[in-house]
Coordinates of C-alpha atoms in Angstrom, one line a residue:
X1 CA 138.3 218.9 215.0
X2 CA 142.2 219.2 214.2
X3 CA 142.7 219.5 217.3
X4 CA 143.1 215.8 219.1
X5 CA 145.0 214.6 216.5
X6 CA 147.8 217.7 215.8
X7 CA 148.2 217.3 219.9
X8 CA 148.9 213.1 219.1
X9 CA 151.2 214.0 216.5
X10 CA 153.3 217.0 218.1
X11 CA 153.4 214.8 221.2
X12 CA 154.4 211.0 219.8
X13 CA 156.0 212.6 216.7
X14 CA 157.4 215.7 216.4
X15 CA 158.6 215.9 220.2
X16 CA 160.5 212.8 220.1
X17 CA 162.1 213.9 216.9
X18 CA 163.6 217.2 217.6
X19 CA 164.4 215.5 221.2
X20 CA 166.5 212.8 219.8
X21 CA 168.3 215.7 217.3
X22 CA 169.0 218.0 220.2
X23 CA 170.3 214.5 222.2
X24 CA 173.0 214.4 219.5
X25 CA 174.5 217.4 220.7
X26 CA 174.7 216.7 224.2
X27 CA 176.4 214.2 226.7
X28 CA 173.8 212.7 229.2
X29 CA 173.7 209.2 231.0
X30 CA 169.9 210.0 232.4
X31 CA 171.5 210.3 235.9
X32 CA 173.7 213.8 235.6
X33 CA 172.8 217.1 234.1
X34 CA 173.1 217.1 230.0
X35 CA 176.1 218.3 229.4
X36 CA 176.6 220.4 225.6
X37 CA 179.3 218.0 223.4
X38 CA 179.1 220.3 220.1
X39 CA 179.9 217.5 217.6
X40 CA 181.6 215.3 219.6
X41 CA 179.2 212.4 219.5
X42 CA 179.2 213.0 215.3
X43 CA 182.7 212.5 215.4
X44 CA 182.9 209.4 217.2
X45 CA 180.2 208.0 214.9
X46 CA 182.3 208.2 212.2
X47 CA 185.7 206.4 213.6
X48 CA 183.8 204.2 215.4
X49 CA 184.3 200.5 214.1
X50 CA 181.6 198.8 215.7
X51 CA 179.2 201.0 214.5
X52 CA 180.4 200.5 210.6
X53 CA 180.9 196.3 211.5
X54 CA 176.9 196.9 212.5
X55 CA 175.8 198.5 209.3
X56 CA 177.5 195.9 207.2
X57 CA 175.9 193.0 209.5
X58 CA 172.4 194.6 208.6
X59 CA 173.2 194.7 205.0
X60 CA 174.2 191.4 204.8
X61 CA 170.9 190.5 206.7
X62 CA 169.4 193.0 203.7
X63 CA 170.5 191.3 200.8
X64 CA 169.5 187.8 202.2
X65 CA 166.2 188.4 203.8
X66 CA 164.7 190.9 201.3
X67 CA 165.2 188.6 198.3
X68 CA 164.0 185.6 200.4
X69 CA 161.1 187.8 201.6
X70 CA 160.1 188.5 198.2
X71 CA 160.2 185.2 196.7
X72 CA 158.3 183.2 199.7
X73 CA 155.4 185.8 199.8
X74 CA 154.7 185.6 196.2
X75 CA 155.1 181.6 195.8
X76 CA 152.5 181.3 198.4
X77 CA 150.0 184.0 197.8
X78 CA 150.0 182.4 193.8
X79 CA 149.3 179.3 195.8
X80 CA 146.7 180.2 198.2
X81 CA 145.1 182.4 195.2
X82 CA 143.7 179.3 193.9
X83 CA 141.0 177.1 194.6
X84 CA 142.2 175.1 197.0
X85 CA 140.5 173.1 200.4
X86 CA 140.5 175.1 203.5
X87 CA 142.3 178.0 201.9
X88 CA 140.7 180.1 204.6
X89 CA 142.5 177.9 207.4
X90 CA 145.6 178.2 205.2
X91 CA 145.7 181.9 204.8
X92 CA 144.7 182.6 208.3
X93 CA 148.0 179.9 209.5
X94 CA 150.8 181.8 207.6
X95 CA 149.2 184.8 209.2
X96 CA 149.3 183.8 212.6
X97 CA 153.5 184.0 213.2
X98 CA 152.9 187.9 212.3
X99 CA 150.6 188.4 215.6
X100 CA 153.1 186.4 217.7
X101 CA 155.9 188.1 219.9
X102 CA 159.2 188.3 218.3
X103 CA 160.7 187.1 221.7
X104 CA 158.5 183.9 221.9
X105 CA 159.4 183.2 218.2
X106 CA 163.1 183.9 218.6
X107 CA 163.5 181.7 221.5
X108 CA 161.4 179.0 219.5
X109 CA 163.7 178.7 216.7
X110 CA 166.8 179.0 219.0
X111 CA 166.0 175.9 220.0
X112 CA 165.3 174.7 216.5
X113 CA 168.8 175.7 215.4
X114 CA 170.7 174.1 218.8
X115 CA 173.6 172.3 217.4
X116 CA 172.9 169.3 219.7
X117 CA 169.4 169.2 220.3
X118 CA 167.7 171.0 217.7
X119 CA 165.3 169.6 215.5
X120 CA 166.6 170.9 211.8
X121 CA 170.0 169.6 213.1
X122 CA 168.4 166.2 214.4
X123 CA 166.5 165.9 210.5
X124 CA 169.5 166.3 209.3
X125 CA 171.7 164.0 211.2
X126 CA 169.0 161.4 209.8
X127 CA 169.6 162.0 206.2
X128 CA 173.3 161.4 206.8
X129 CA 174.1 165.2 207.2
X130 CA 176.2 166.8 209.8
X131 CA 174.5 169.3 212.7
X132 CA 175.3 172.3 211.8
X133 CA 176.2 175.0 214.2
X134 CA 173.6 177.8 212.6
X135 CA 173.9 180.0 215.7
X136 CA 177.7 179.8 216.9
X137 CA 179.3 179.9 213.4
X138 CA 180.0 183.5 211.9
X139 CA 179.3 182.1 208.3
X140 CA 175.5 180.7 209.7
X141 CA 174.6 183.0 212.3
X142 CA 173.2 185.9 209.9
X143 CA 171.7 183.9 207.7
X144 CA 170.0 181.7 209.7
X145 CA 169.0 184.6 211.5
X146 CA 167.5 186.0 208.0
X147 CA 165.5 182.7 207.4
X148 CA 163.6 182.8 210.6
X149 CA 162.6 186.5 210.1
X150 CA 161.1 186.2 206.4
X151 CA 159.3 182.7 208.3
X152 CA 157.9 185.3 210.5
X153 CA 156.7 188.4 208.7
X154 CA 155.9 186.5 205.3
X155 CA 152.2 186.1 206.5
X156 CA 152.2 190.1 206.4
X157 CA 153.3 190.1 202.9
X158 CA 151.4 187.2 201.9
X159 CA 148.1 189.6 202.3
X160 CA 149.5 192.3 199.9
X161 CA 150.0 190.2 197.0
X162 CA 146.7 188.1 197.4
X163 CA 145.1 191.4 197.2
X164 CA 147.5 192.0 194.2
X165 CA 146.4 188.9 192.6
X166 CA 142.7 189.9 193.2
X167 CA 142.7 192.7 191.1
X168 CA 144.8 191.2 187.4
X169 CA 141.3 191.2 185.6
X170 CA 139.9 188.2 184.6
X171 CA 139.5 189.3 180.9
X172 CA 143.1 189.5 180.5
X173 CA 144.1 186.0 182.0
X174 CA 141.4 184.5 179.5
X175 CA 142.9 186.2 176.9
X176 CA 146.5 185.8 177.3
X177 CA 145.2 181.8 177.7
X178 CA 143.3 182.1 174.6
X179 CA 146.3 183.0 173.0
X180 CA 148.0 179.6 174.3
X181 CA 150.4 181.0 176.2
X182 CA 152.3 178.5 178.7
X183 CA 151.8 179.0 182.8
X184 CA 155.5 180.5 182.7
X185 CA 154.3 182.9 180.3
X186 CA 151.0 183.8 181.9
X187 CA 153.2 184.5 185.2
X188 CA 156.5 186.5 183.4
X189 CA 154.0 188.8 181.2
X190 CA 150.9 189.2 182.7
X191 CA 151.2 188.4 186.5
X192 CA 154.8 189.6 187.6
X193 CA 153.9 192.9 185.8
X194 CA 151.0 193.4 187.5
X195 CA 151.9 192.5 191.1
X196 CA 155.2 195.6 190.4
X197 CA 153.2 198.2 192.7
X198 CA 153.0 195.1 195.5
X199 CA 156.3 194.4 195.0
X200 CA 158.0 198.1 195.4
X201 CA 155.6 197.7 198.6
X202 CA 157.3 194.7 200.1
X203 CA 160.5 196.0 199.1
X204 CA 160.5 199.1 201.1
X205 CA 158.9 197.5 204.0
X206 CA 160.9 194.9 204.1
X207 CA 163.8 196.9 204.2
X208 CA 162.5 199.2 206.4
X209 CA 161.9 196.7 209.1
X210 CA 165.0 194.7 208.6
X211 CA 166.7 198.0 209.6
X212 CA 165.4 197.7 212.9
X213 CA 166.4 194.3 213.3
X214 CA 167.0 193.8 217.2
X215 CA 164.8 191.2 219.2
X216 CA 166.1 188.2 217.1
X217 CA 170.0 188.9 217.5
X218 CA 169.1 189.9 221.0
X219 CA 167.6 187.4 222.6
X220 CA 168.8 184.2 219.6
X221 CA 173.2 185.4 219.5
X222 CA 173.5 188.9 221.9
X223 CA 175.3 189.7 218.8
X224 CA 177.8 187.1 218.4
X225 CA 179.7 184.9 217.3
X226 CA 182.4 187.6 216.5
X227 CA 179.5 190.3 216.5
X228 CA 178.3 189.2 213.0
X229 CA 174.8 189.1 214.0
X230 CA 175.4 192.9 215.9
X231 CA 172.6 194.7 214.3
X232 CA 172.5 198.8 213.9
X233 CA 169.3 199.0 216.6
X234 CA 171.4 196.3 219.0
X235 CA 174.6 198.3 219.1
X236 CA 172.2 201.5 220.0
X237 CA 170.4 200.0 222.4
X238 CA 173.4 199.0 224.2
X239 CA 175.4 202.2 224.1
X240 CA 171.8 203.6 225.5
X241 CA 170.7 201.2 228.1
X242 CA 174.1 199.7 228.7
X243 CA 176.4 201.8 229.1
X244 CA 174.1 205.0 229.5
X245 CA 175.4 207.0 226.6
X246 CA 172.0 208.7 225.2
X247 CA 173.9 211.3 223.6
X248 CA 175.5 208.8 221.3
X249 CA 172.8 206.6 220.8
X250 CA 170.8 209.2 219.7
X251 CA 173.4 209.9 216.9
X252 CA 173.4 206.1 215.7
X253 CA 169.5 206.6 215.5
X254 CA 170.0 209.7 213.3
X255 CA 172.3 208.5 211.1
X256 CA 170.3 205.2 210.5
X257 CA 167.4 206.8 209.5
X258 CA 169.6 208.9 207.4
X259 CA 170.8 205.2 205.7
X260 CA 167.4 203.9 205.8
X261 CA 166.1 206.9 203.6
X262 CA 168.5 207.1 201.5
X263 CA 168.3 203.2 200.9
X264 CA 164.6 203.7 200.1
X265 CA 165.1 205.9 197.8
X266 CA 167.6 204.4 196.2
X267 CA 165.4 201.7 196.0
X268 CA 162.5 203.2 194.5
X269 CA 164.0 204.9 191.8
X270 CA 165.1 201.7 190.2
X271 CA 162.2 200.3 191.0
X272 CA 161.0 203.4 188.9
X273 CA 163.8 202.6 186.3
X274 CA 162.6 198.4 185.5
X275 CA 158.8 199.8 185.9
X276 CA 159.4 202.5 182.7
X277 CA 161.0 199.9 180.5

């Protein structure tokens, strides 16, 4: 009974992982024979200056989008958890940018950020505001980059803390309200505690997928300006499909699962940490 599924695993899972680790060791460009490189490709992983300029771009994508993530999902799941007209509609519309392809929703918004033409610059030139060059300035690109992913995934998260919010039982909201405490109140003691396994949930996915940020700096920048929008999963798709190094992209995709974990775990335990006290 096993059987069909151990074959799945061994086939989409293990194979490709012991693949990409043997990969690491050898120098192939899918055209010649692999060739053995011993450490070679480890070595030039960790001079390699690119590589280090992407991991600090997808930080800084990290710490902007994970934050922003958070606080969107959970301002409009506590609004569409209440009784409101055509909540169904509603829920179903901050849904629907999940199920659409990151391509069509990256050009979309490229053309909502064009410093000439774009809408958000034409609203602002309205109120008396300057366009603003979101896609060609360094200091905009990775941001704006960040805004229009949480726009896109929010609907995802959305779900897990309406299903949060379903189960805070009603007994204790009628109580802590008996007990006249304000909405702020309601929300900091009884709510926010209550939504903490959602939350470590969004945080690790979140983070998780903003690792493998690559359609939207793709298609939206190609990694510029000045490479500050050159994501890890970019700069390994290039050295792959570019320039035909699968020895050396296979490295980058070790080591950033090796950052990924460890971020995780970082994560959870002080997650764990603000959960005990």
């Amino acid at each position: 009974m096993a059987g069909p599924y151990a074959a799945f695993l061994l086939i989409f899972a293990v194979y490709p992982i012991v693949f990409a680790l043997v990969l690491v060791l050898l120098q192939w460009d899918l055209v010649t024979t692999p060739t053995f490189a011993g450490t070679d490709n480890i070595r030039l992983l960790i001079h390699d200056g690119r590589f280090w300029r992407a991991v600090v771009n997808t930080f800084v994508f990290l710490s902007i989008h994970v934050p922003l993530q958070i606080i969107t999902a959970l301002a409009l799941a506590l609004a569409l958890n209440r009784q409101l007209a055509g909540r169904s509609f509603w829920r179903a519309a901050f849904f629907l940018p999940v199920v659409i392809s990151g391509a069509v929703v990256a050009i979309l918004w490229s053309n909502l950020y064009a410093t000439d033409v774009g809408l958000i610059n034409h609203l602002l030139v309205k109120i008396g505001i300057s366009p603003v060059p979101w896609l060609t300035d360094p200091r905009t690109a990775m941001p704006a980059i960040a805004v229009m992913v949480t726009w896109k995934n929010v609907g995802f998260y959305v779900i897990i803390y309406l299903a949060g919010l379903q189960y805070i039982p009603r007994s204790c909201q009628e109580a802590i309200e008996i007990e006249g405490a304000t909405a702020w109140q309601r929300f900091r003691y009884l709510t926010l505690p209550s939504l903490l396994p959602q939350t470590i949930l969004v945080v690790t996915l979140s983070t998780i997928n903003g690792f493998q940020l690559f359609i939207e700096p793709y298609v939206m920048t190609g990694g510029g300006p000045l490479r500050r929008t050159y994501s890890v999963v970019l700069y390994l798709y290039n050295n792959a499909f570019a320039y035909q190094k699968m020895g050396y992209a296979a490295t980058i995709g070790v080591a950033l699962a090796l950052i990924i974990g460890i971020v995780v775990v970082v994560q959870r335990r002080v997650i764990g940490k603000a959960e005990a006290l």
